[in-house]
Short mmCIF file of C-alpha atoms and ligand atoms in Angstrom, two decimals:
data_model
loop_
_atom_site.label_atom_id
_atom_site.label_comp_id
_atom_site.label_asym_id
_atom_site.label_seq_id
_atom_site.Cartn_x
_atom_site.Cartn_y
_atom_site.Cartn_z
CA UNK A 969 -23.42 -44.72 -19.83
CA UNK A 970 -24.58 -43.27 -16.60
CA UNK A 971 -22.02 -44.92 -14.60
CA UNK A 972 -19.03 -43.61 -16.43
CA UNK A 973 -20.18 -39.61 -16.87
CA UNK A 974 -20.69 -40.44 -12.85
CA UNK A 975 -17.30 -41.53 -12.59
CA UNK A 976 -15.97 -38.35 -14.86
CA UNK A 977 -17.37 -36.73 -12.90
CA UNK A 978 -16.18 -37.74 -9.88
CA UNK A 979 -12.71 -37.72 -11.28
CA UNK A 980 -12.80 -34.19 -12.66
CA UNK A 981 -14.17 -32.99 -9.28
CA UNK A 982 -11.26 -34.96 -6.80
CA UNK A 983 -8.60 -33.32 -9.57
CA UNK A 984 -9.57 -30.02 -9.01
CA UNK A 985 -10.18 -30.16 -5.19
CA UNK A 986 -6.90 -31.62 -4.91
CA UNK A 987 -5.35 -28.37 -5.85
CA UNK A 988 -7.63 -27.46 -3.96
CA UNK A 989 -6.53 -28.98 -0.98
CA UNK A 990 -2.83 -28.57 -2.03
CA UNK A 991 -3.45 -24.71 -1.32
CA UNK A 992 -4.49 -25.17 1.83
CA UNK A 993 -1.30 -27.83 2.66
CA UNK A 994 1.00 -25.09 1.47
CA UNK A 995 -1.30 -22.08 2.96
CA UNK A 996 -0.94 -24.14 6.75
CA UNK A 997 2.57 -23.70 6.78
CA UNK A 998 3.15 -20.33 3.98
CA UNK A 999 -0.32 -17.68 4.61
CA UNK A 1000 -0.54 -15.23 2.76
CA UNK A 1001 0.74 -11.83 4.10
CA UNK A 1002 -1.66 -9.27 2.26
CA UNK A 1003 -0.45 -5.54 1.37
CA UNK A 1004 -3.31 -3.89 1.73
CA UNK A 1005 -6.38 -4.02 3.79
CA UNK A 1006 -8.67 -0.96 4.81
CA UNK A 1007 -9.95 -2.55 7.64
CA UNK A 1008 -9.51 0.23 9.49
CA UNK A 1009 -10.98 2.83 6.72
CA UNK A 1010 -14.12 1.13 7.45
CA UNK A 1011 -13.31 0.91 11.22
CA UNK A 1012 -13.30 4.66 11.16
CA UNK A 1013 -17.24 5.31 8.39
CA UNK A 1014 -19.55 2.59 10.43
CA UNK A 1015 -18.71 3.29 13.78
CA UNK A 1016 -16.11 6.11 14.14
CA UNK A 1017 -13.23 3.99 15.84
CA UNK A 1018 -15.87 2.83 18.24
CA UNK A 1019 -14.02 -1.28 18.60
CA UNK A 1020 -16.23 -1.30 22.19
CA UNK A 1021 -19.57 -1.24 19.63
CA UNK A 1022 -21.31 -4.58 19.83
CA UNK A 1023 -21.69 -4.23 16.21
CA UNK A 1024 -18.70 -3.05 15.63
CA UNK A 1025 -17.17 -7.33 17.10
CA UNK A 1026 -14.47 -8.11 14.09
CA UNK A 1027 -15.70 -12.03 15.25
CA UNK A 1028 -19.30 -10.99 13.38
CA UNK A 1029 -18.76 -7.90 11.87
CA UNK A 1030 -20.42 -8.97 7.99
CA UNK A 1031 -20.96 -6.19 6.28
CA UNK A 1032 -17.21 -5.84 5.18
CA UNK A 1033 -14.64 -8.57 3.43
CA UNK A 1034 -12.32 -8.56 6.37
CA UNK A 1035 -13.51 -10.03 9.50
CA UNK A 1036 -12.27 -12.80 12.11
CA UNK A 1037 -13.38 -16.50 10.96
CA UNK A 1038 -12.30 -15.46 7.32
CA UNK A 1039 -9.26 -13.84 8.14
CA UNK A 1040 -8.95 -17.89 9.68
CA UNK A 1041 -10.64 -19.30 5.79
CA UNK A 1042 -8.38 -16.90 4.23
CA UNK A 1043 -5.25 -18.62 6.11
CA UNK A 1044 -4.03 -14.47 6.15
CA UNK A 1045 -1.12 -14.98 8.12
CA UNK A 1046 0.26 -11.66 7.38
CA UNK A 1047 -1.64 -7.68 6.69
CA UNK A 1048 -0.26 -4.84 6.02
CA UNK A 1049 -3.49 -2.68 7.83
CA UNK A 1050 -3.57 0.80 5.34
CA UNK A 1051 -3.80 3.38 7.58
CA UNK A 1052 -5.32 5.53 5.20
CA UNK A 1053 -7.57 9.88 4.83
CA UNK A 1054 -8.42 11.06 2.15
CA UNK A 1055 -6.82 13.71 -0.35
CA UNK A 1056 -9.01 16.86 1.71
CA UNK A 1057 -7.00 15.74 4.59
CA UNK A 1058 -4.29 17.39 2.89
CA UNK A 1059 -2.77 21.26 4.69
CA UNK A 1060 -5.62 20.55 6.64
CA UNK A 1061 -5.85 17.49 9.85
CA UNK A 1062 -4.05 14.60 7.40
CA UNK A 1063 -1.61 14.70 10.71
CA UNK A 1064 -4.04 14.41 13.51
CA UNK A 1065 -5.87 11.77 10.88
CA UNK A 1066 -3.22 9.43 10.08
CA UNK A 1067 -2.34 9.79 14.01
CA UNK A 1068 -5.70 7.93 14.84
CA UNK A 1069 -5.80 6.19 12.21
CA UNK A 1070 -2.77 4.59 13.35
CA UNK A 1071 -4.03 4.44 17.20
CA UNK A 1072 -7.40 1.67 16.03
CA UNK A 1073 -4.52 -0.25 14.45
CA UNK A 1074 -3.09 -0.33 17.64
CA UNK A 1075 -6.54 -1.24 19.31
CA UNK A 1076 -7.37 -3.76 17.38
CA UNK A 1077 -4.46 -5.88 17.60
CA UNK A 1078 -5.02 -5.43 21.97
CA UNK A 1079 -8.77 -5.86 21.10
CA UNK A 1080 -7.95 -8.82 19.39
CA UNK A 1081 -4.70 -10.73 21.56
CA UNK A 1082 -6.14 -13.71 19.92
CA UNK A 1083 -6.30 -12.68 16.64
CA UNK A 1084 -3.55 -10.28 16.00
CA UNK A 1085 -0.54 -9.56 16.54
CA UNK A 1086 1.08 -6.01 16.21
CA UNK A 1087 4.40 -6.83 14.75
CA UNK A 1088 8.09 -3.92 13.11
CA UNK A 1089 9.31 -6.84 11.23
CA UNK A 1090 10.40 -9.70 9.37
CA UNK A 1091 11.38 -11.99 12.05
CA UNK A 1092 7.65 -11.07 14.36
CA UNK A 1093 6.42 -12.27 11.05
CA UNK A 1094 8.01 -15.78 11.29
CA UNK A 1095 6.67 -15.07 14.86
CA UNK A 1096 3.28 -15.17 14.27
CA UNK A 1097 3.21 -17.67 11.90
CA UNK A 1098 4.32 -19.90 14.23
CA UNK A 1099 1.92 -18.56 16.92
CA UNK A 1100 -0.92 -19.15 14.33
CA UNK A 1101 -1.77 -15.27 14.55
CA UNK A 1102 -2.28 -12.51 11.51
CA UNK A 1103 1.31 -10.81 11.77
CA UNK A 1104 -0.71 -6.65 11.50
CA UNK A 1105 1.67 -4.06 10.04
CA UNK A 1106 0.75 -0.79 9.25
CA UNK A 1107 0.37 0.75 5.64
CA UNK A 1108 0.64 4.40 5.92
CA UNK A 1109 -1.69 5.17 2.84
CA UNK A 1110 -0.51 8.54 0.96
CA UNK A 1111 2.00 11.58 1.98
CA UNK A 1112 -0.18 13.62 1.61
CA UNK A 1113 0.02 12.15 5.71
CA UNK A 1114 2.85 12.81 6.58
CA UNK A 1115 2.73 16.94 5.86
CA UNK A 1116 6.44 17.38 3.86
CA UNK A 1117 7.71 16.97 6.85
CA UNK A 1118 10.53 14.41 7.84
CA UNK A 1119 9.95 14.65 12.28
CA UNK A 1120 6.42 13.51 11.13
CA UNK A 1121 7.79 10.90 9.33
CA UNK A 1122 10.05 9.58 11.92
CA UNK A 1123 7.27 9.72 14.14
CA UNK A 1124 5.24 7.95 12.42
CA UNK A 1125 7.93 5.37 11.56
CA UNK A 1126 8.19 5.47 15.93
CA UNK A 1127 4.59 4.27 16.09
CA UNK A 1128 4.53 1.52 13.78
CA UNK A 1129 4.31 2.81 10.15
CA UNK A 1130 6.48 -0.20 7.60
CA UNK A 1131 5.78 1.44 4.39
CA UNK A 1132 4.38 4.68 3.29
CA UNK A 1133 1.98 5.01 -0.58
CA UNK A 1134 4.53 8.24 -1.82
CA UNK A 1135 0.95 9.82 -3.07
CA UNK A 1136 -2.60 8.73 -2.70
CA UNK A 1137 -4.99 10.95 -5.47
CA UNK A 1138 -3.14 13.63 -5.71
CA UNK A 1139 -0.01 14.95 -5.63
CA UNK A 1140 2.03 16.16 -2.87
CA UNK A 1141 4.13 19.29 -2.57
CA UNK A 1142 7.53 16.55 -3.93
CA UNK A 1143 5.74 13.31 -5.56
CA UNK A 1144 3.36 13.68 -8.40
CA UNK A 1145 1.02 11.36 -8.68
CA UNK A 1146 -1.09 8.73 -11.18
CA UNK A 1147 -3.53 11.27 -12.11
CA UNK A 1148 -0.87 13.51 -14.15
CA UNK A 1149 -0.32 10.46 -16.75
CA UNK A 1150 -4.27 10.46 -17.50
CA UNK A 1151 -3.96 14.72 -17.84
CA UNK A 1152 -6.01 14.71 -15.11
CA UNK A 1153 -3.89 16.65 -13.13
CA UNK A 1154 -1.26 18.84 -14.23
CA UNK A 1155 2.69 17.53 -13.73
CA UNK A 1156 4.31 19.57 -10.43
CA UNK A 1157 7.13 17.56 -9.38
CA UNK A 1158 7.78 15.44 -12.95
CA UNK A 1159 8.01 12.44 -10.85
CA UNK A 1160 10.07 13.10 -7.12
CA UNK A 1161 11.24 17.42 -6.32
CA UNK A 1162 14.85 17.88 -5.05
CA UNK A 1163 13.15 17.06 -1.19
CA UNK A 1164 11.29 14.47 -2.55
CA UNK A 1165 14.28 12.40 -2.93
CA UNK A 1166 15.66 13.72 -0.10
CA UNK A 1167 12.98 12.67 1.72
CA UNK A 1168 13.26 8.47 0.57
CA UNK A 1169 16.68 7.93 1.52
CA UNK A 1170 15.65 9.06 5.05
CA UNK A 1171 12.83 5.93 4.12
CA UNK A 1172 16.22 4.23 3.31
CA UNK A 1173 18.18 5.02 6.69
CA UNK A 1174 15.24 4.07 8.73
CA UNK A 1175 14.15 1.07 7.30
CA UNK A 1176 10.07 1.92 6.09
CA UNK A 1177 9.39 0.32 2.69
CA UNK A 1178 9.00 2.86 -0.18
CA UNK A 1179 5.05 1.83 -1.97
CA UNK A 1180 4.93 3.01 -5.63
CA UNK A 1181 0.68 2.43 -5.74
CA UNK A 1182 -0.44 5.27 -6.80
CA UNK A 1183 2.11 7.59 -8.14
CA UNK A 1184 2.83 8.78 -11.96
CA UNK A 1185 5.34 6.50 -14.06
CA UNK A 1186 7.77 9.28 -13.37
CA UNK A 1187 7.91 8.78 -9.66
CA UNK A 1188 7.91 5.43 -9.97
CA UNK A 1189 10.97 5.12 -12.20
CA UNK A 1190 12.89 7.92 -10.42
CA UNK A 1191 11.99 5.42 -6.17
CA UNK A 1192 13.02 2.90 -8.24
CA UNK A 1193 16.66 4.42 -9.67
CA UNK A 1194 17.06 6.36 -5.68
CA UNK A 1195 15.46 3.78 -3.45
CA UNK A 1196 19.01 1.93 -1.91
CA UNK A 1197 16.03 -0.98 -0.90
CA UNK A 1198 14.32 -3.47 -2.79
CA UNK A 1199 10.49 -1.17 -3.81
CA UNK A 1200 6.68 -2.19 -3.40
CA UNK A 1201 3.44 -1.54 -4.77
CA UNK A 1202 1.32 -3.05 -2.21
CA UNK A 1203 -1.82 -2.75 -4.32
CA UNK A 1204 -0.83 -1.98 -7.82
CA UNK A 1205 -1.37 -4.74 -11.09
CA UNK A 1206 -0.78 -5.14 -14.43
CA UNK A 1207 -1.40 -2.85 -16.59
CA UNK A 1208 -0.73 -4.50 -20.33
CA UNK A 1209 -3.20 -6.70 -19.56
CA UNK A 1210 -6.04 -3.43 -17.76
CA UNK A 1211 -4.87 -0.17 -19.21
CA UNK A 1212 -5.57 1.30 -16.19
CA UNK A 1213 -2.70 3.92 -14.78
CA UNK A 1214 -2.53 3.09 -10.90
CA UNK A 1215 -1.46 -0.56 -12.93
CA UNK A 1216 2.75 -0.77 -13.73
CA UNK A 1217 3.70 -1.02 -17.31
CA UNK A 1218 5.84 -3.62 -18.02
CA UNK A 1219 8.72 -0.42 -18.74
CA UNK A 1220 8.23 -0.70 -15.06
CA UNK A 1221 8.24 -4.64 -14.21
CA UNK A 1222 11.65 -4.43 -15.98
CA UNK A 1223 13.14 -2.25 -12.94
CA UNK A 1224 11.09 -3.80 -10.52
CA UNK A 1225 12.96 -7.03 -12.09
CA UNK A 1226 16.13 -5.31 -12.25
CA UNK A 1227 15.81 -4.67 -9.00
CA UNK A 1228 14.09 -7.69 -7.00
CA UNK A 1229 11.51 -5.10 -6.24
CA UNK A 1230 8.06 -5.93 -5.84
CA UNK A 1231 3.92 -5.91 -7.00
CA UNK A 1232 1.33 -6.67 -4.85
CA UNK A 1233 -1.33 -7.75 -7.59
CA UNK A 1234 -4.95 -5.59 -6.34
CA UNK A 1235 -8.08 -7.70 -7.46
CA UNK A 1236 -10.64 -4.43 -7.78
CA UNK A 1237 -12.45 -5.13 -10.62
CA UNK A 1238 -11.47 -2.69 -12.44
CA UNK A 1239 -8.05 -2.48 -12.49
CA UNK A 1240 -8.03 -6.32 -13.55
CA UNK A 1241 -10.52 -6.03 -16.21
CA UNK A 1242 -10.84 -2.53 -16.55
CA UNK A 1243 -14.15 -3.10 -16.74
CA UNK A 1244 -17.00 -3.18 -13.26
CA UNK A 1245 -16.73 -7.17 -13.88
CA UNK A 1246 -14.09 -9.45 -13.69
CA UNK A 1247 -13.17 -13.66 -12.62
CA UNK A 1248 -10.61 -14.83 -10.34
CA UNK A 1249 -8.71 -16.31 -13.12
CA UNK A 1250 -8.23 -13.44 -14.35
CA UNK A 1251 -6.65 -12.08 -11.47
CA UNK A 1252 -4.86 -15.01 -11.94
CA UNK A 1253 -3.68 -13.88 -15.43
CA UNK A 1254 -1.99 -10.91 -14.20
CA UNK A 1255 0.52 -13.24 -11.20
CA UNK A 1256 1.20 -15.03 -14.38
CA UNK A 1257 1.81 -12.12 -16.51
CA UNK A 1258 3.94 -10.26 -13.72
CA UNK A 1259 5.56 -13.73 -13.46
CA UNK A 1260 6.64 -13.88 -16.96
CA UNK A 1261 8.05 -10.30 -17.10
CA UNK A 1262 9.59 -9.34 -13.69
CA UNK A 1263 9.75 -12.64 -12.51
CA UNK A 1264 8.07 -15.70 -10.35
CA UNK A 1265 10.14 -13.14 -6.98
CA UNK A 1266 8.11 -10.13 -7.47
CA UNK A 1267 4.90 -11.26 -7.51
CA UNK A 1268 2.63 -10.24 -4.52
CA UNK A 1269 -1.61 -10.01 -3.43
CA UNK A 1270 -2.89 -7.39 -2.53
CA UNK A 1271 -5.70 -7.50 -2.86
CA UNK A 1272 -7.38 -3.66 -1.56
CA UNK A 1273 -10.78 -5.95 -0.01
CA UNK A 1274 -12.34 -3.30 1.86
CA UNK A 1275 -11.57 -0.61 0.21
CA UNK A 1276 -12.62 -1.85 -3.36
CA UNK A 1277 -16.64 -1.31 -3.88
CA UNK A 1278 -16.31 -4.58 -6.79
CA UNK A 1279 -14.42 -7.89 -6.69
CA UNK A 1280 -14.27 -10.20 -9.02
CA UNK A 1281 -16.06 -13.55 -8.82
CA UNK A 1282 -14.77 -16.08 -6.54
CA UNK A 1283 -12.58 -13.10 -4.78
CA UNK A 1284 -15.79 -12.03 -2.89
CA UNK A 1285 -14.06 -11.33 0.56
CA UNK A 1286 -10.98 -12.23 2.24
CA UNK A 1287 -11.76 -15.97 2.87
CA UNK A 1288 -11.19 -16.45 -1.41
CA UNK A 1289 -7.10 -16.49 -0.85
CA UNK A 1290 -6.70 -20.67 -1.50
CA UNK A 1291 -9.55 -20.41 -4.51
CA UNK A 1292 -6.83 -17.95 -6.57
CA UNK A 1293 -3.40 -20.55 -5.20
CA UNK A 1294 -5.46 -24.00 -6.52
CA UNK A 1295 -6.19 -22.42 -9.61
CA UNK A 1296 -2.49 -20.90 -9.52
CA UNK A 1297 -1.34 -24.90 -9.20
CA UNK A 1298 -3.44 -25.50 -11.74
CA UNK A 1299 -1.48 -23.30 -13.90
CA UNK A 1300 1.73 -25.44 -12.81
CA UNK A 1301 3.22 -23.21 -10.86
CA UNK A 1302 5.51 -24.32 -8.16
CA UNK A 1303 5.42 -25.14 -4.96
CA UNK A 1304 8.11 -22.11 -4.56
CA UNK A 1305 6.89 -19.73 -6.58
CA UNK A 1306 3.99 -20.11 -4.78
CA UNK A 1307 5.66 -19.98 -1.65
CA UNK A 1308 7.46 -16.77 -2.80
CA UNK A 1309 3.71 -15.10 -4.03
CA UNK A 1310 2.14 -16.12 -0.25
CA UNK A 1311 5.03 -14.91 1.78
CA UNK A 1312 7.69 -15.38 1.22
CA UNK A 1313 9.29 -12.65 -2.10
CA UNK A 1314 7.43 -9.94 1.33
CA UNK A 1315 9.44 -11.23 3.33
CA UNK A 1316 12.60 -10.79 0.53
CA UNK A 1317 12.13 -6.83 0.45
CA UNK A 1318 11.47 -5.86 3.58
CA UNK A 1319 14.23 -7.86 5.13
CA UNK A 1320 16.50 -6.03 2.32
CA UNK A 1321 14.86 -2.41 3.54
CA UNK A 1322 15.66 -4.16 7.18
CA UNK A 1323 19.20 -4.70 6.14
CA UNK A 1324 19.51 -1.14 4.40
CA UNK A 1325 18.44 0.75 7.13
CA UNK A 1326 21.30 2.24 9.18
CA UNK A 1327 20.21 4.52 12.55
CA UNK A 1328 24.01 5.49 12.68
CA UNK A 1329 23.89 7.19 9.57
CA UNK A 1330 22.80 10.83 10.63
CA UNK A 1331 18.81 11.56 9.91
CA UNK A 1332 17.89 14.25 7.37
CA UNK A 1333 17.73 17.33 8.39
CA UNK A 1334 16.96 19.84 5.48
CA UNK A 1335 13.53 20.45 5.44
CA UNK A 1336 11.28 21.63 3.02
CA UNK A 1337 11.34 25.22 1.49
CA UNK A 1338 8.49 27.45 3.14
CA UNK A 1339 7.48 27.80 -0.61
CA UNK A 1340 6.99 24.60 -1.99
CA UNK A 1341 4.29 24.17 1.44
CA UNK A 1342 1.15 25.43 -0.18
CA UNK A 1343 -2.70 26.36 2.67
CA UNK A 1344 -2.85 28.84 4.94
CA UNK A 1345 -3.66 26.58 8.52
CA UNK A 1346 0.10 26.19 8.99
CA UNK A 1347 2.22 27.90 11.08
CA UNK A 1348 5.76 29.40 9.94
CA UNK A 1349 7.86 28.62 13.64
CA UNK A 1350 11.34 27.94 12.09
CA UNK A 1351 11.52 29.30 8.72
CA UNK A 1352 13.42 31.85 9.21
CA UNK A 1353 12.50 32.92 5.29
CA UNK A 1354 8.97 33.80 6.49
CA UNK A 1355 9.69 36.99 8.28
CA UNK A 1356 12.13 38.29 5.52
CA UNK A 1357 9.32 37.12 3.60
CA UNK A 1358 7.30 39.57 5.19
CA UNK A 1359 10.16 41.98 5.25
CA UNK A 1360 10.83 41.75 1.66
CA UNK A 1361 6.46 42.07 0.62
CA UNK A 1362 6.88 45.58 3.22
CA UNK A 1363 10.17 47.12 1.71
CA UNK A 1364 8.43 46.23 -1.76
CA UNK A 1365 5.25 47.76 -0.82
CA UNK A 1366 7.56 51.22 0.74
CA UNK A 1367 9.88 50.89 -2.60
CA UNK A 1368 6.65 51.43 -5.04
CA UNK A 1369 5.08 53.65 -3.18
CA UNK A 1370 7.65 56.13 -3.17
CA UNK A 1371 8.11 55.84 -6.46
CA UNK A 1372 4.78 56.62 -6.79
CA UNK A 1373 5.42 59.53 -5.45
CA UNK A 1374 7.82 60.48 -7.28
CA UNK A 1375 5.71 60.17 -10.22
CA UNK A 1376 3.82 62.82 -9.15
CA UNK A 1377 0.95 59.76 -8.79
CA UNK A 1378 0.08 59.98 -4.99
C1 LIG B 1922 11.42 -7.18 16.10
O1 LIG B 1922 10.44 -6.62 17.29
C2 LIG B 1922 10.47 -6.86 18.68
C3 LIG B 1922 10.06 -6.21 18.46
O2 LIG B 1922 9.73 -4.69 19.14
C4 LIG B 1922 11.93 -6.86 18.92
O3 LIG B 1922 11.66 -7.30 20.53
C5 LIG B 1922 12.43 -7.75 18.40
O4 LIG B 1922 14.07 -7.10 18.89
C6 LIG B 1922 12.56 -7.09 16.50
N1 LIG B 1922 13.92 -8.66 16.18
C7 LIG B 1922 14.88 -7.86 14.68
C8 LIG B 1922 14.94 -8.99 14.42
O5 LIG B 1922 14.71 -6.54 15.08
C1 LIG B 1923 18.60 -3.94 -15.58
O1 LIG B 1923 20.31 -4.31 -15.59
C2 LIG B 1923 21.51 -5.05 -15.86
C3 LIG B 1923 22.57 -4.98 -15.74
O2 LIG B 1923 22.57 -4.57 -14.42
C4 LIG B 1923 21.47 -3.39 -17.22
O3 LIG B 1923 22.22 -3.94 -18.15
C5 LIG B 1923 20.08 -3.41 -18.06
O4 LIG B 1923 19.69 -2.45 -18.65
C6 LIG B 1923 18.48 -3.03 -17.23
N1 LIG B 1923 18.00 -2.39 -17.10
C7 LIG B 1923 16.85 -2.01 -17.36
C8 LIG B 1923 15.40 -1.86 -17.88
O5 LIG B 1923 16.88 -1.02 -15.77
C1 LIG B 1924 0.53 -28.05 -17.05
O1 LIG B 1924 2.04 -29.27 -16.23
C2 LIG B 1924 0.97 -30.45 -17.40
C3 LIG B 1924 1.78 -31.93 -17.32
O2 LIG B 1924 3.30 -31.26 -17.88
C4 LIG B 1924 0.66 -30.14 -18.94
O3 LIG B 1924 0.08 -31.39 -18.91
C5 LIG B 1924 -0.49 -28.88 -19.31
O4 LIG B 1924 -0.88 -28.15 -20.43
C6 LIG B 1924 0.14 -27.77 -18.06
N1 LIG B 1924 -0.79 -26.35 -18.04
C7 LIG B 1924 -0.77 -25.12 -18.53
C8 LIG B 1924 -2.00 -24.38 -18.12
O5 LIG B 1924 0.66 -24.65 -19.15
ZN1 LIG B 1925 -5.13 2.59 -2.54
#
């Protein structure tokens, strides 16, 4: 009796291990490309971006979800590092701050060349896979970080930005964010403004992926309709499993399917279970759902590690991806579907974005109008309206004065 019990438990353990072994075997040739990791934000918070500080050693860093040994254990072969700055930089030092976050990512690649390889195109991601390095790319999180400037957009592209999240948790003068759907922000552009639409066209021309995590549903729909290339959600889950406005509703998943776009699932407990606690199988449920509604080509992983406070049991840090893959294999995902989720779907989308891009086409030049801009920290060089607005105000005051004079009120 005891022997039979022992035999069956051993069999159960072996069976579960075999899924993990199979996951690892797949990940040796197709590692994870994760859509969103906030380690650069941690580097700013903890070390003010001083990577040479002894306690900033990425081989030993312990207080973060991400470090070099954990990346290796998790078979992370590609990472979009998030260059992020909060919305309170809008109309202030947003552009300076984002340049510094892009710089710290470049310095990370420079300081750890054995681990990271900064790349900017899909073929170099595959090159990094072959060399056993973490292909490192830059995603800029928040449209406010380009300060409504096509020139800044292009310059960030030259510095390596390969996706731009159209908003963070605030509207920009040209796109509405998800808080509008919760009633916590006013709708301003009702999706994308005319300038926002031209900006997306410029992103297509350059070959910058359009990221719709954090935007309102109206912005999602506008972008999915306008973009000439597939788009991504770099870190969002399924709304029908957890009705949080950061997640993607089913009607939008239909459009994702139609456009061969990609949803990279966020592991933040609040987006997975709509509560503070969640589990690895619940993340697998989100992946199953998106696969069911939008197809196996539409799923990816965007863990949001080091950007969130609560993670599911079993997915505590970046070393845990193989356990999630084992769970999907247990759920009968095919090897092709798993490889799609891990990397192939992102590579497909990124390659299509590269194909659509066209440097021969002339750059978008018409700037945002002055009256769409906000804030007092800006100068108005180049805007001839600035001069005429000033003159018009002067003229208005003068005619008002003459009117009052004629009415004998002055
Ligand atoms: C990818 O980027 C590298 C580095 O800039 C460049 O050498 C290579 O030609 C690019 N590959 C393609 C296919 O554009
Ligand atoms: C998806 O595309 C098909 C065919 O192109 C079209 O009939 C269908 O209405 C589209 N669905 C949505 C949700 O746009
Ligand atoms: C997976 O496939 C096996 C064999 O066909 C079947 O017995 C099992 O119920 C399936 N599991 C799930 C979760 O679909
Ligand atoms: Zn985010």
